[in-house]
Amino acid sequence: MDTSTDSFDRTGLPFKEETDDELGVRHARMKLACSPTRFANTIKGFSPAHITAIEGKTGLAGLLKLQNTSLRRIMLVRIAKRYNRDKKTIWIRGKDIPITETDVAQIMDLPTQGEDINLRTKGSENIELFNAYQSNGKLMVSALEKQIRSSTYPDDHFIRQFVLYAIGTILAPSANDYVDRKYLTLVENVADIPSFNWGCFTLTHLLDSILKFQYLDQTSLQGNLPLLQVWYWEHLRAGAASYAPRPPPLMARWDEANATLRTTAYALGGPDRGDVLFYT
């Protein structure tokens, strides 16, 4: 469906964006490792003991509220193309709307304080852990998923593999079907995992991925796309979607039914139609 609209750049002059149909052709081969549907279906199979372990030992309890909601790929491509790297904002309805650590805390209920993950990943790799979790010489997402799905007790191996799986499917996914082995340094000591700044980590990775998408003219958009999708829906409210007040994580409101209502509003009114909301 053609949802193009005349928008305005930062000088106030009108410009014509590509239509959804045009974007669909250009990004027809877009490959995503990021999958809220896959992640949500996986955690549905966890026992109460496994859920309790994740809540107490990872700092990633907010991710357990992620709904089984598909990604709107072309909508996400359009939003990503409006990102301003200097201001760290996205241009919507004639406004530069920031995407910040507060957004991550509100949307995903992830910690935005703690140890810098990117510094920790510069440490030396634990070969024993790599050998324990690797498949065909890589930390395959499918193998990690199989292991955590079949876990009968939430021991340290389960926690480590869950965190690596979360990185590979939600927090820092790439176009690959495996997790970078540098992240093994994060899970070597399970007691350290909750102390990491997961919010800033996933936001930085998303914004870096958007920049690569913009300036390298990549076909596939990567990063934490559920965060970007809910960020857009929460900051530009439109249509019959429910916005009843609720505590974080705000992503918990976006099941497929509510997402469909918001997507209908996007299709009918374009990417700039709605009421802008700024967090305080």
Coordinates of N, CA, C and O in Angstrom, one line a residue, residues 171-243:
L171 N 18.6 -8.2 21.7 CA 19.4 -7.1 22.2 C 20.5 -6.6 21.2 O 20.7 -5.4 21.0
A172 N 21.1 -7.5 20.4 CA 22.2 -7.0 19.5 C 22.3 -8.0 18.3 O 23.4 -8.5 18.0
P173 N 21.2 -8.3 17.7 CA 21.2 -9.2 16.5 C 21.9 -8.6 15.3 O 21.9 -7.3 15.2
S174 N 22.4 -9.4 14.5 CA 23.0 -9.0 13.2 C 22.3 -9.7 12.1 O 21.3 -10.3 12.3
A175 N 22.9 -9.6 10.9 CA 22.3 -10.4 9.8 C 22.7 -11.9 9.8 O 22.3 -12.7 9.0
N176 N 23.6 -12.2 10.8 CA 24.0 -13.6 10.9 C 23.1 -14.4 11.8 O 22.3 -13.9 12.6
D177 N 23.2 -15.7 11.6 CA 22.4 -16.7 12.5 C 23.3 -17.2 13.6 O 23.0 -18.3 14.1
Y178 N 24.3 -16.4 14.0 CA 25.1 -16.8 15.2 C 25.4 -15.6 16.0 O 25.3 -14.5 15.5
V179 N 25.8 -15.8 17.2 CA 26.2 -14.7 18.2 C 27.7 -14.6 18.2 O 28.4 -15.6 18.2
D180 N 28.1 -13.3 18.1 CA 29.6 -13.0 18.2 C 30.2 -13.6 19.4 O 29.7 -13.4 20.5
R181 N 31.3 -14.4 19.3 CA 31.9 -15.1 20.4 C 32.5 -14.1 21.5 O 32.7 -14.5 22.6
K182 N 32.6 -12.8 21.1 CA 33.1 -11.8 22.1 C 32.2 -11.7 23.3 O 32.6 -11.3 24.4
Y183 N 30.9 -12.0 23.1 CA 29.9 -11.9 24.2 C 30.0 -13.0 25.2 O 29.4 -12.9 26.3
L184 N 30.9 -13.9 25.0 CA 31.1 -15.0 26.0 C 31.7 -14.3 27.3 O 31.5 -14.8 28.4
T185 N 32.4 -13.2 27.1 CA 33.0 -12.6 28.3 C 32.0 -12.1 29.3 O 32.2 -11.9 30.5
L186 N 30.8 -11.8 28.7 CA 29.7 -11.3 29.6 C 29.1 -12.3 30.5 O 28.5 -12.0 31.5
V187 N 29.1 -13.6 30.1 CA 28.4 -14.6 30.8 C 29.4 -15.6 31.5 O 28.9 -16.5 32.2
E188 N 30.7 -15.3 31.4 CA 31.6 -16.2 32.1 C 31.4 -16.3 33.6 O 31.3 -17.4 34.2
N189 N 31.2 -15.1 34.2 CA 30.8 -15.1 35.6 C 29.3 -14.7 35.7 O 29.0 -13.6 35.5
V190 N 28.5 -15.7 36.0 CA 27.1 -15.5 36.0 C 26.7 -14.4 37.0 O 25.7 -13.6 36.8
A191 N 27.4 -14.3 38.1 CA 27.1 -13.3 39.2 C 27.2 -11.9 38.6 O 26.6 -10.9 39.2
D192 N 28.0 -11.7 37.6 CA 28.2 -10.3 37.0 C 27.1 -9.9 36.1 O 26.9 -8.7 35.8
I193 N 26.3 -10.8 35.6 CA 25.4 -10.5 34.5 C 24.4 -9.4 34.8 O 24.2 -8.5 34.0
P194 N 23.8 -9.4 36.0 CA 22.8 -8.4 36.3 C 23.4 -7.0 36.5 O 22.7 -6.0 36.5
S195 N 24.7 -6.9 36.6 CA 25.4 -5.6 36.9 C 25.7 -4.8 35.6 O 26.2 -3.7 35.6
F196 N 25.4 -5.4 34.4 CA 25.7 -4.8 33.2 C 24.6 -3.8 32.8 O 23.5 -3.9 33.1
N197 N 25.1 -2.8 32.0 CA 24.1 -1.7 31.5 C 23.5 -2.2 30.2 O 23.9 -1.8 29.1
W198 N 22.5 -3.1 30.3 CA 21.9 -3.7 29.2 C 21.1 -2.7 28.3 O 21.1 -2.8 27.1
G199 N 20.5 -1.7 29.0 CA 19.8 -0.7 28.2 C 20.6 0.1 27.3 O 20.3 0.3 26.1
C200 N 21.7 0.6 27.8 CA 22.6 1.4 26.9 C 23.3 0.6 25.8 O 23.5 1.0 24.7
F201 N 23.6 -0.7 26.2 CA 24.2 -1.6 25.2 C 23.2 -1.8 24.0 O 23.7 -1.7 22.9
T202 N 22.0 -2.1 24.3 CA 21.1 -2.4 23.2 C 20.7 -1.2 22.4 O 20.6 -1.2 21.2
L203 N 20.6 0.0 23.1 CA 20.4 1.2 22.3 C 21.5 1.6 21.4 O 21.3 2.0 20.3
T204 N 22.7 1.5 22.0 CA 23.9 1.8 21.2 C 24.0 0.9 19.9 O 24.3 1.4 18.8
H205 N 23.8 -0.3 20.1 CA 23.8 -1.3 19.0 C 22.8 -1.0 18.0 O 23.1 -1.0 16.8
L206 N 21.6 -0.6 18.4 CA 20.5 -0.3 17.5 C 20.9 1.0 16.7 O 20.8 1.0 15.4
L207 N 21.3 2.0 17.3 CA 21.7 3.3 16.6 C 22.9 3.1 15.7 O 22.9 3.6 14.6
D208 N 23.8 2.3 16.1 CA 25.0 2.0 15.2 C 24.5 1.2 14.0 O 24.9 1.4 12.9
S209 N 23.5 0.3 14.2 CA 23.0 -0.5 13.1 C 22.2 0.4 12.1 O 22.3 0.2 10.9
I210 N 21.5 1.3 12.7 CA 20.7 2.3 11.8 C 21.7 3.1 11.0 O 21.5 3.3 9.8
L211 N 22.8 3.5 11.6 CA 23.8 4.3 10.8 C 24.4 3.5 9.7 O 24.6 4.0 8.6
K212 N 24.7 2.3 10.0 CA 25.3 1.4 8.9 C 24.2 1.2 7.8 O 24.6 1.2 6.6
F213 N 23.0 1.1 8.2 CA 21.9 0.9 7.2 C 21.8 2.2 6.3 O 21.6 2.1 5.1
Q214 N 21.9 3.3 7.0 CA 21.8 4.6 6.2 C 22.9 4.8 5.3 O 22.8 5.1 4.1
Y215 N 24.1 4.8 5.9 CA 25.3 5.3 5.2 C 26.0 4.3 4.3 O 26.8 4.6 3.4
L216 N 25.8 3.0 4.6 CA 26.4 2.0 3.7 C 25.3 1.4 2.8 O 25.6 0.6 2.0
D217 N 24.1 2.0 2.9 CA 23.0 1.6 2.0 C 22.8 0.1 2.0 O 22.6 -0.5 0.9
Q218 N 22.7 -0.4 3.2 CA 22.5 -1.8 3.3 C 21.1 -2.2 3.1 O 20.2 -1.4 3.2
T219 N 20.9 -3.5 2.6 CA 19.6 -3.9 2.3 C 18.8 -4.2 3.6 O 17.6 -4.0 3.7
S220 N 19.5 -4.8 4.6 CA 18.8 -5.2 5.8 C 19.1 -4.3 7.0 O 20.2 -3.9 7.2
L221 N 18.1 -4.0 7.7 CA 18.1 -3.2 8.9 C 18.3 -4.2 10.1 O 17.5 -5.1 10.2
Q222 N 19.2 -3.9 11.0 CA 19.5 -4.8 12.1 C 19.3 -4.1 13.4 O 18.9 -2.9 13.5
G223 N 19.6 -4.8 14.5 CA 19.5 -4.2 15.8 C 18.2 -4.5 16.5 O 17.5 -5.4 16.0
N224 N 18.0 -3.9 17.7 CA 16.8 -4.2 18.5 C 15.6 -3.5 17.9 O 15.1 -2.5 18.3
L225 N 15.0 -4.2 16.9 CA 13.9 -3.6 16.1 C 12.6 -3.6 16.9 O 11.8 -2.7 16.7
P226 N 12.4 -4.5 17.8 CA 11.2 -4.4 18.7 C 11.2 -3.1 19.5 O 10.2 -2.4 19.7
L227 N 12.4 -2.7 19.9 CA 12.6 -1.4 20.6 C 12.2 -0.2 19.7 O 11.4 0.7 20.1
L228 N 12.7 -0.2 18.5 CA 12.4 0.8 17.5 C 10.9 0.9 17.2 O 10.3 1.9 17.1
Q229 N 10.4 -0.3 17.0 CA 8.9 -0.4 16.6 C 8.0 0.2 17.7 O 7.2 1.0 17.4
V230 N 8.3 -0.3 18.9 CA 7.4 0.2 20.0 C 7.7 1.7 20.3 O 6.8 2.5 20.7
W231 N 9.0 2.1 20.2 CA 9.3 3.5 20.3 C 8.5 4.4 19.4 O 7.9 5.4 19.8
Y232 N 8.3 4.0 18.2 CA 7.5 4.8 17.2 C 6.1 4.8 17.6 O 5.4 5.8 17.6
W233 N 5.5 3.6 17.9 CA 4.1 3.5 18.3 C 3.8 4.2 19.6 O 2.7 4.8 19.7
E234 N 4.7 4.3 20.5 CA 4.5 5.0 21.8 C 4.6 6.5 21.6 O 3.9 7.2 22.3
H235 N 5.5 6.9 20.8 CA 5.7 8.4 20.6 C 4.8 9.0 19.6 O 4.6 10.3 19.6
L236 N 4.2 8.3 18.7 CA 3.2 8.8 17.8 C 2.0 7.9 17.9 O 1.9 6.8 17.2
R237 N 1.1 8.4 18.7 CA -0.1 7.6 19.0 C -1.2 7.9 18.0 O -1.6 9.0 17.7
A238 N -1.8 6.8 17.4 CA -2.8 7.0 16.4 C -3.7 5.8 16.3 O -3.4 4.7 16.8
G239 N -4.9 6.0 15.7 CA -5.8 4.9 15.4 C -6.5 4.4 16.7 O -6.6 5.1 17.7
A240 N -7.0 3.2 16.5 CA -7.8 2.6 17.6 C -7.0 1.8 18.6 O -7.6 1.1 19.4
A241 N -5.7 1.8 18.5 CA -4.8 1.0 19.4 C -5.1 1.5 20.8 O -5.3 2.7 21.1
S242 N -5.0 0.5 21.7 CA -5.2 0.8 23.2 C -3.9 1.4 23.8 O -2.8 0.9 23.6
Y243 N -4.0 2.6 24.4 CA -2.9 3.2 25.1 C -3.3 3.4 26.6 O -2.9 4.4 27.2

